[in-house]
PDB file of C-alpha atoms in Angstrom:
ATOM      1  CA  UNK A  22      32.123  -4.985 -11.410  1.00 90.00           C
ATOM      2  CA  UNK A  23      36.074  -5.467 -11.815  1.00 93.00           C
ATOM      3  CA  UNK A  24      35.126  -8.464 -14.295  1.00 95.00           C
ATOM      4  CA  UNK A  25      33.056  -6.202 -16.681  1.00 96.00           C
ATOM      5  CA  UNK A  26      35.633  -3.312 -16.566  1.00 96.00           C
ATOM      6  CA  UNK A  27      38.487  -5.670 -17.247  1.00 97.00           C
ATOM      7  CA  UNK A  28      36.281  -7.206 -20.060  1.00 97.00           C
ATOM      8  CA  UNK A  29      35.643  -3.706 -21.565  1.00 97.00           C
ATOM      9  CA  UNK A  30      39.526  -2.707 -21.446  1.00 98.00           C
ATOM     10  CA  UNK A  31      40.297  -6.190 -23.065  1.00 98.00           C
ATOM     11  CA  UNK A  32      37.764  -5.594 -25.954  1.00 98.00           C
ATOM     12  CA  UNK A  33      39.043  -1.841 -26.398  1.00 97.00           C
ATOM     13  CA  UNK A  34      42.660  -2.780 -26.367  1.00 97.00           C
ATOM     14  CA  UNK A  35      42.134  -5.734 -28.818  1.00 97.00           C
ATOM     15  CA  UNK A  36      40.269  -3.295 -31.187  1.00 97.00           C
ATOM     16  CA  UNK A  37      43.096  -0.795 -30.922  1.00 96.00           C
ATOM     17  CA  UNK A  38      45.621  -3.655 -31.662  1.00 96.00           C
ATOM     18  CA  UNK A  39      43.580  -4.876 -34.594  1.00 96.00           C
ATOM     19  CA  UNK A  40      43.287  -1.335 -36.148  1.00 96.00           C
ATOM     20  CA  UNK A  41      47.088  -1.038 -35.766  1.00 92.00           C
ATOM     21  CA  UNK A  42      48.255  -4.635 -36.632  1.00 91.00           C
ATOM     22  CA  UNK A  43      50.378  -6.129 -38.084  1.00 90.00           C
ATOM     23  CA  UNK A  44      52.543  -3.622 -36.676  1.00 90.00           C
ATOM     24  CA  UNK A  45      52.502  -4.104 -32.839  1.00 91.00           C
ATOM     25  CA  UNK A  46      55.456  -1.472 -31.957  1.00 90.00           C
ATOM     26  CA  UNK A  47      53.938  -0.287 -28.698  1.00 92.00           C
ATOM     27  CA  UNK A  48      53.076  -4.085 -27.545  1.00 94.00           C
ATOM     28  CA  UNK A  49      49.239  -3.808 -27.616  1.00 96.00           C
ATOM     29  CA  UNK A  50      49.100  -7.374 -28.246  1.00 96.00           C
ATOM     30  CA  UNK A  51      50.588  -7.896 -24.647  1.00 96.00           C
ATOM     31  CA  UNK A  52      48.381  -5.474 -23.041  1.00 97.00           C
ATOM     32  CA  UNK A  53      45.059  -7.062 -24.762  1.00 97.00           C
ATOM     33  CA  UNK A  54      46.427 -10.691 -23.729  1.00 97.00           C
ATOM     34  CA  UNK A  55      46.989  -9.591 -20.167  1.00 97.00           C
ATOM     35  CA  UNK A  56      43.601  -8.182 -19.848  1.00 98.00           C
ATOM     36  CA  UNK A  57      41.894 -11.096 -21.558  1.00 98.00           C
ATOM     37  CA  UNK A  58      43.941 -13.522 -19.292  1.00 97.00           C
ATOM     38  CA  UNK A  59      42.368 -11.839 -16.318  1.00 97.00           C
ATOM     39  CA  UNK A  60      38.845 -11.738 -17.835  1.00 97.00           C
ATOM     40  CA  UNK A  61      38.912 -15.406 -18.526  1.00 97.00           C
ATOM     41  CA  UNK A  62      40.122 -16.340 -15.029  1.00 97.00           C
ATOM     42  CA  UNK A  63      37.655 -13.890 -13.212  1.00 96.00           C
ATOM     43  CA  UNK A  64      34.677 -15.323 -15.334  1.00 97.00           C
ATOM     44  CA  UNK A  65      35.696 -18.941 -14.201  1.00 96.00           C
ATOM     45  CA  UNK A  66      35.872 -17.463 -10.462  1.00 94.00           C
ATOM     46  CA  UNK A  67      32.348 -15.771 -10.779  1.00 95.00           C
ATOM     47  CA  UNK A  68      30.565 -18.737 -12.481  1.00 95.00           C
ATOM     48  CA  UNK A  69      32.119 -21.157 -10.115  1.00 94.00           C
ATOM     49  CA  UNK A  70      31.320 -18.992  -6.987  1.00 93.00           C
ATOM     50  CA  UNK A  71      27.531 -18.323  -8.422  1.00 93.00           C
ATOM     51  CA  UNK A  72      26.886 -21.981  -9.178  1.00 93.00           C
ATOM     52  CA  UNK A  73      28.822 -23.509  -5.743  1.00 90.00           C
ATOM     53  CA  UNK A  74      27.792 -20.612  -3.124  1.00 88.00           C
ATOM     54  CA  UNK A  75      24.941 -18.807  -4.973  1.00 87.00           C
ATOM     55  CA  UNK A  76      24.498 -15.049  -4.270  1.00 84.00           C
ATOM     56  CA  UNK A  77      24.993 -12.180  -6.594  1.00 87.00           C
ATOM     57  CA  UNK A  78      26.782 -12.971  -9.559  1.00 89.00           C
ATOM     58  CA  UNK A  79      28.325  -9.404 -10.030  1.00 89.00           C
ATOM     59  CA  UNK A  80      29.323  -7.282  -7.167  1.00 88.00           C
ATOM     60  CA  UNK A  81      28.225  -3.610  -8.209  1.00 90.00           C
ATOM     61  CA  UNK A  82      29.355  -1.152  -5.494  1.00 93.00           C
ATOM     62  CA  UNK A  83      31.907   1.619  -5.110  1.00 95.00           C
ATOM     63  CA  UNK A  84      34.724  -0.664  -3.743  1.00 95.00           C
ATOM     64  CA  UNK A  85      34.253  -2.893  -6.778  1.00 94.00           C
ATOM     65  CA  UNK A  86      34.233  -0.027  -8.893  1.00 96.00           C
ATOM     66  CA  UNK A  87      37.473   1.304  -7.376  1.00 97.00           C
ATOM     67  CA  UNK A  88      39.055  -2.303  -7.754  1.00 96.00           C
ATOM     68  CA  UNK A  89      38.189  -2.225 -11.338  1.00 96.00           C
ATOM     69  CA  UNK A  90      39.963   0.932 -11.995  1.00 97.00           C
ATOM     70  CA  UNK A  91      43.008  -0.200 -10.022  1.00 97.00           C
ATOM     71  CA  UNK A  92      43.066  -3.400 -11.873  1.00 97.00           C
ATOM     72  CA  UNK A  93      43.162  -1.338 -15.113  1.00 97.00           C
ATOM     73  CA  UNK A  94      46.018   0.749 -13.929  1.00 98.00           C
ATOM     74  CA  UNK A  95      48.098  -2.020 -12.651  1.00 97.00           C
ATOM     75  CA  UNK A  96      47.880  -3.457 -16.011  1.00 97.00           C
ATOM     76  CA  UNK A  97      48.548  -0.338 -17.881  1.00 97.00           C
ATOM     77  CA  UNK A  98      51.526   0.326 -15.382  1.00 97.00           C
ATOM     78  CA  UNK A  99      52.993  -3.408 -16.141  1.00 97.00           C
ATOM     79  CA  UNK A 100      52.483  -2.568 -19.844  1.00 97.00           C
ATOM     80  CA  UNK A 101      54.323   0.955 -19.564  1.00 96.00           C
ATOM     81  CA  UNK A 102      57.355  -0.698 -17.715  1.00 96.00           C
ATOM     82  CA  UNK A 103      57.759  -3.313 -20.336  1.00 95.00           C
ATOM     83  CA  UNK A 104      57.412  -0.616 -22.971  1.00 94.00           C
ATOM     84  CA  UNK A 105      60.121   1.421 -21.397  1.00 94.00           C
ATOM     85  CA  UNK A 106      62.325  -1.418 -20.802  1.00 94.00           C
ATOM     86  CA  UNK A 107      62.097  -2.915 -24.247  1.00 93.00           C
ATOM     87  CA  UNK A 108      62.189   0.707 -25.648  1.00 92.00           C
ATOM     88  CA  UNK A 109      60.963  -0.091 -29.129  1.00 90.00           C
ATOM     89  CA  UNK A 110      61.578   3.261 -30.624  1.00 89.00           C
ATOM     90  CA  UNK A 111      65.003   3.602 -29.184  1.00 90.00           C
ATOM     91  CA  UNK A 112      64.015   6.773 -27.429  1.00 90.00           C
ATOM     92  CA  UNK A 113      65.486   6.023 -23.642  1.00 90.00           C
ATOM     93  CA  UNK A 114      68.865   4.969 -25.211  1.00 87.00           C
ATOM     94  CA  UNK A 115      68.913   8.339 -27.384  1.00 90.00           C
ATOM     95  CA  UNK A 116      68.017  10.498 -24.188  1.00 90.00           C
ATOM     96  CA  UNK A 117      70.759   8.636 -22.201  1.00 89.00           C
ATOM     97  CA  UNK A 118      73.351   9.214 -24.937  1.00 86.00           C
ATOM     98  CA  UNK A 119      72.277  12.834 -24.729  1.00 78.00           C
TER      99      UNK A 119
ATOM    100  CA  UNK B  24      41.963 -17.135  -1.028  1.00 75.00           C
ATOM    101  CA  UNK B  25      44.713 -18.075  -3.223  1.00 87.00           C
ATOM    102  CA  UNK B  26      43.187 -19.442  -6.471  1.00 92.00           C
ATOM    103  CA  UNK B  27      45.607 -17.789  -8.729  1.00 92.00           C
ATOM    104  CA  UNK B  28      48.449 -20.334  -7.536  1.00 94.00           C
ATOM    105  CA  UNK B  29      47.138 -22.993  -9.976  1.00 96.00           C
ATOM    106  CA  UNK B  30      47.422 -20.737 -13.192  1.00 96.00           C
ATOM    107  CA  UNK B  31      50.681 -19.264 -11.665  1.00 96.00           C
ATOM    108  CA  UNK B  32      52.226 -22.928 -11.551  1.00 96.00           C
ATOM    109  CA  UNK B  33      51.239 -23.490 -14.863  1.00 97.00           C
ATOM    110  CA  UNK B  34      52.686 -20.446 -16.053  1.00 97.00           C
ATOM    111  CA  UNK B  35      56.123 -20.862 -14.704  1.00 98.00           C
ATOM    112  CA  UNK B  36      56.193 -24.292 -16.296  1.00 98.00           C
ATOM    113  CA  UNK B  37      55.101 -23.149 -19.639  1.00 97.00           C
ATOM    114  CA  UNK B  38      57.336 -20.270 -19.584  1.00 97.00           C
ATOM    115  CA  UNK B  39      60.260 -22.418 -18.738  1.00 97.00           C
ATOM    116  CA  UNK B  40      59.194 -24.779 -21.863  1.00 97.00           C
ATOM    117  CA  UNK B  41      58.883 -21.637 -24.076  1.00 95.00           C
ATOM    118  CA  UNK B  42      62.375 -20.431 -23.073  1.00 95.00           C
ATOM    119  CA  UNK B  43      63.928 -23.849 -24.011  1.00 95.00           C
ATOM    120  CA  UNK B  44      61.802 -24.110 -27.276  1.00 93.00           C
ATOM    121  CA  UNK B  45      62.985 -20.652 -28.238  1.00 92.00           C
ATOM    122  CA  UNK B  46      66.931 -21.780 -27.674  1.00 92.00           C
ATOM    123  CA  UNK B  47      66.152 -25.193 -29.882  1.00 91.00           C
ATOM    124  CA  UNK B  48      64.219 -23.029 -32.548  1.00 89.00           C
ATOM    125  CA  UNK B  49      67.138 -20.746 -32.886  1.00 87.00           C
ATOM    126  CA  UNK B  50      69.624 -23.472 -33.080  1.00 88.00           C
ATOM    127  CA  UNK B  51      67.409 -25.240 -35.893  1.00 83.00           C
ATOM    128  CA  UNK B  52      66.764 -22.097 -37.948  1.00 76.00           C
ATOM    129  CA  UNK B  53      63.497 -22.196 -40.094  1.00 63.00           C
ATOM    130  CA  UNK B  54      63.380 -25.756 -40.097  1.00 57.00           C
ATOM    131  CA  UNK B  55      61.863 -25.213 -36.484  1.00 60.00           C
ATOM    132  CA  UNK B  56      58.576 -23.660 -37.539  1.00 66.00           C
ATOM    133  CA  UNK B  57      55.940 -26.347 -37.736  1.00 63.00           C
ATOM    134  CA  UNK B  58      53.712 -27.246 -40.641  1.00 65.00           C
ATOM    135  CA  UNK B  59      51.543 -24.046 -40.037  1.00 66.00           C
ATOM    136  CA  UNK B  60      54.291 -21.510 -40.274  1.00 79.00           C
ATOM    137  CA  UNK B  61      53.894 -20.535 -36.409  1.00 87.00           C
ATOM    138  CA  UNK B  62      56.687 -21.786 -34.027  1.00 91.00           C
ATOM    139  CA  UNK B  63      55.732 -23.525 -30.857  1.00 92.00           C
ATOM    140  CA  UNK B  64      57.609 -20.826 -28.847  1.00 93.00           C
ATOM    141  CA  UNK B  65      55.376 -18.104 -30.285  1.00 94.00           C
ATOM    142  CA  UNK B  66      52.150 -19.894 -29.639  1.00 95.00           C
ATOM    143  CA  UNK B  67      53.368 -20.773 -26.031  1.00 96.00           C
ATOM    144  CA  UNK B  68      54.174 -16.897 -25.805  1.00 96.00           C
ATOM    145  CA  UNK B  69      50.408 -16.288 -26.332  1.00 97.00           C
ATOM    146  CA  UNK B  70      49.686 -18.575 -23.481  1.00 98.00           C
ATOM    147  CA  UNK B  71      52.217 -17.114 -21.098  1.00 97.00           C
ATOM    148  CA  UNK B  72      50.871 -13.648 -21.785  1.00 97.00           C
ATOM    149  CA  UNK B  73      47.434 -14.899 -20.951  1.00 98.00           C
ATOM    150  CA  UNK B  74      48.501 -16.716 -17.746  1.00 98.00           C
ATOM    151  CA  UNK B  75      50.697 -14.094 -16.525  1.00 97.00           C
ATOM    152  CA  UNK B  76      48.450 -11.321 -17.168  1.00 97.00           C
ATOM    153  CA  UNK B  77      45.823 -13.081 -15.535  1.00 97.00           C
ATOM    154  CA  UNK B  78      47.920 -13.933 -12.430  1.00 97.00           C
ATOM    155  CA  UNK B  79      49.316 -10.571 -11.636  1.00 97.00           C
ATOM    156  CA  UNK B  80      45.842  -9.080 -11.831  1.00 97.00           C
ATOM    157  CA  UNK B  81      44.315 -11.637  -9.649  1.00 97.00           C
ATOM    158  CA  UNK B  82      47.004 -11.290  -7.362  1.00 96.00           C
ATOM    159  CA  UNK B  83      46.014  -7.668  -7.002  1.00 96.00           C
ATOM    160  CA  UNK B  84      42.590  -8.341  -6.486  1.00 96.00           C
ATOM    161  CA  UNK B  85      43.869 -10.883  -3.427  1.00 95.00           C
ATOM    162  CA  UNK B  86      45.876  -8.028  -2.034  1.00 95.00           C
ATOM    163  CA  UNK B  87      43.030  -5.492  -2.095  1.00 95.00           C
ATOM    164  CA  UNK B  88      40.674  -8.113  -0.468  1.00 94.00           C
ATOM    165  CA  UNK B  89      43.311  -8.864   2.253  1.00 92.00           C
ATOM    166  CA  UNK B  90      43.700 -12.449   1.166  1.00 92.00           C
ATOM    167  CA  UNK B  91      47.477 -11.804   0.419  1.00 92.00           C
ATOM    168  CA  UNK B  92      49.913  -9.783   2.353  1.00 91.00           C
ATOM    169  CA  UNK B  93      53.362  -8.528   1.720  1.00 89.00           C
ATOM    170  CA  UNK B  94      54.982 -10.419   4.361  1.00 88.00           C
ATOM    171  CA  UNK B  95      55.411 -14.093   5.266  1.00 87.00           C
ATOM    172  CA  UNK B  96      53.375 -16.443   5.030  1.00 85.00           C
ATOM    173  CA  UNK B  97      51.870 -14.051   2.320  1.00 88.00           C
ATOM    174  CA  UNK B  98      48.576 -16.041   2.349  1.00 89.00           C
ATOM    175  CA  UNK B  99      46.352 -14.971   5.134  1.00 89.00           C
ATOM    176  CA  UNK B 100      44.611 -18.312   5.004  1.00 87.00           C
ATOM    177  CA  UNK B 101      47.979 -19.841   6.334  1.00 85.00           C
ATOM    178  CA  UNK B 102      47.763 -17.858   9.706  1.00 83.00           C
ATOM    179  CA  UNK B 103      44.963 -19.998  10.647  1.00 85.00           C
ATOM    180  CA  UNK B 104      45.103 -23.753  10.630  1.00 87.00           C
ATOM    181  CA  UNK B 105      41.449 -23.935   9.956  1.00 87.00           C
ATOM    182  CA  UNK B 106      41.469 -22.003   6.753  1.00 87.00           C
ATOM    183  CA  UNK B 107      44.386 -24.179   4.965  1.00 90.00           C
ATOM    184  CA  UNK B 108      42.075 -26.979   3.849  1.00 91.00           C
ATOM    185  CA  UNK B 109      39.194 -24.652   2.250  1.00 90.00           C
ATOM    186  CA  UNK B 110      42.439 -22.836   0.785  1.00 91.00           C
ATOM    187  CA  UNK B 111      43.485 -25.802  -0.718  1.00 92.00           C
ATOM    188  CA  UNK B 112      40.236 -26.990  -2.092  1.00 92.00           C
ATOM    189  CA  UNK B 113      39.636 -23.560  -3.400  1.00 92.00           C
ATOM    190  CA  UNK B 114      42.935 -23.847  -5.452  1.00 93.00           C
ATOM    191  CA  UNK B 115      41.914 -27.261  -6.733  1.00 94.00           C
ATOM    192  CA  UNK B 116      38.851 -26.130  -7.888  1.00 94.00           C
ATOM    193  CA  UNK B 117      38.639 -22.297  -8.597  1.00 95.00           C
ATOM    194  CA  UNK B 118      42.327 -22.379  -9.563  1.00 95.00           C
ATOM    195  CA  UNK B 119      42.498 -25.352 -11.653  1.00 96.00           C
ATOM    196  CA  UNK B 120      39.290 -24.308 -13.559  1.00 96.00           C
ATOM    197  CA  UNK B 121      40.927 -20.977 -14.373  1.00 96.00           C
ATOM    198  CA  UNK B 122      44.176 -22.746 -15.623  1.00 97.00           C
ATOM    199  CA  UNK B 123      42.135 -25.140 -17.674  1.00 97.00           C
ATOM    200  CA  UNK B 124      39.577 -22.778 -18.955  1.00 97.00           C
ATOM    201  CA  UNK B 125      42.539 -20.324 -20.067  1.00 98.00           C
ATOM    202  CA  UNK B 126      44.364 -23.203 -21.853  1.00 98.00           C
ATOM    203  CA  UNK B 127      41.164 -24.167 -23.707  1.00 98.00           C
ATOM    204  CA  UNK B 128      40.832 -20.757 -24.769  1.00 97.00           C
ATOM    205  CA  UNK B 129      44.347 -20.577 -25.975  1.00 97.00           C
ATOM    206  CA  UNK B 130      43.871 -23.834 -27.647  1.00 97.00           C
ATOM    207  CA  UNK B 131      40.880 -22.399 -29.832  1.00 97.00           C
ATOM    208  CA  UNK B 132      43.032 -19.515 -30.693  1.00 96.00           C
ATOM    209  CA  UNK B 133      46.198 -21.835 -31.591  1.00 95.00           C
ATOM    210  CA  UNK B 134      43.769 -23.614 -33.885  1.00 94.00           C
ATOM    211  CA  UNK B 135      42.013 -20.725 -35.619  1.00 94.00           C
ATOM    212  CA  UNK B 136      45.698 -19.088 -36.067  1.00 93.00           C
ATOM    213  CA  UNK B 137      46.916 -22.155 -37.701  1.00 92.00           C
ATOM    214  CA  UNK B 138      44.031 -22.501 -39.979  1.00 91.00           C
ATOM    215  CA  UNK B 139      44.206 -18.887 -41.048  1.00 89.00           C
ATOM    216  CA  UNK B 140      47.972 -19.245 -41.854  1.00 88.00           C
ATOM    217  CA  UNK B 141      47.445 -22.453 -43.812  1.00 85.00           C
ATOM    218  CA  UNK B 142      44.756 -20.801 -46.081  1.00 82.00           C
ATOM    219  CA  UNK B 143      47.335 -18.104 -46.978  1.00 78.00           C
ATOM    220  CA  UNK B 144      48.727 -19.028 -50.447  1.00 74.00           C
ATOM    221  CA  UNK B 145      52.334 -19.814 -50.122  1.00 65.00           C
ATOM    222  CA  UNK B 146      53.367 -18.546 -53.530  1.00 57.00           C
ATOM    223  CA  UNK B 147      52.463 -15.084 -54.420  1.00 53.00           C
ATOM    224  CA  UNK B 148      52.245 -14.022 -58.026  1.00 49.00           C
ATOM    225  CA  UNK B 149      55.590 -12.675 -59.276  1.00 51.00           C
ATOM    226  CA  UNK B 150      55.383  -9.210 -60.871  1.00 51.00           C
ATOM    227  CA  UNK B 151      56.791 -11.005 -64.087  1.00 53.00           C
ATOM    228  CA  UNK B 152      54.194 -13.375 -64.371  1.00 46.00           C
ATOM    229  CA  UNK B 153      50.620 -12.528 -65.755  1.00 46.00           C
ATOM    230  CA  UNK B 154      49.350  -9.417 -67.107  1.00 43.00           C
ATOM    231  CA  UNK B 155      48.586  -8.543 -70.507  1.00 41.00           C
TER     232      UNK B 155
END
């Protein structure tokens, strides 16, 4: 389930990035690449596990859904941290200067 | 168990290479940009974002499933000697597979980007030329 949710997040962020491109003031390119990296890695993990061990390709249950939501939140948290540290609008600088 | 360690190792190596390239390109100025017009440090930056993003989110998933813990030895498989060999096998198969797949996709992205940049005309029509 987390594979599907991460892939969906990757598609949505890529679309938003494309609409705003070439401007990438808010580092949406970083967020979409983060989601794509995780999506590709989990895709390999799911395919290899399915081929080698069998069983269900996708885990669809409450735990897997909560994990998917948490993964998206972690990615957003990392992105916000990078955004605030780099401060592209200079807002934090201005706030701190009073 | 710890499959993300393989892409993490690759990410560390490629990040170091990217930082070194950035320094060299800064010193070389515009000459550092390749034939395509996209510098190698920029291309490696895309790979690093893919790798680090995947590593961070996969590490969280492993934490969720209790496969890694925030205290030594960090990997729960290390607590039981019988689990160490399967863990290493998983890193060698799943982990290396992930790293290779992400790198292949990045390679495709680089080829497409270079082709797109090459197709952009270098000399744009000046406002003085042409017209009636």
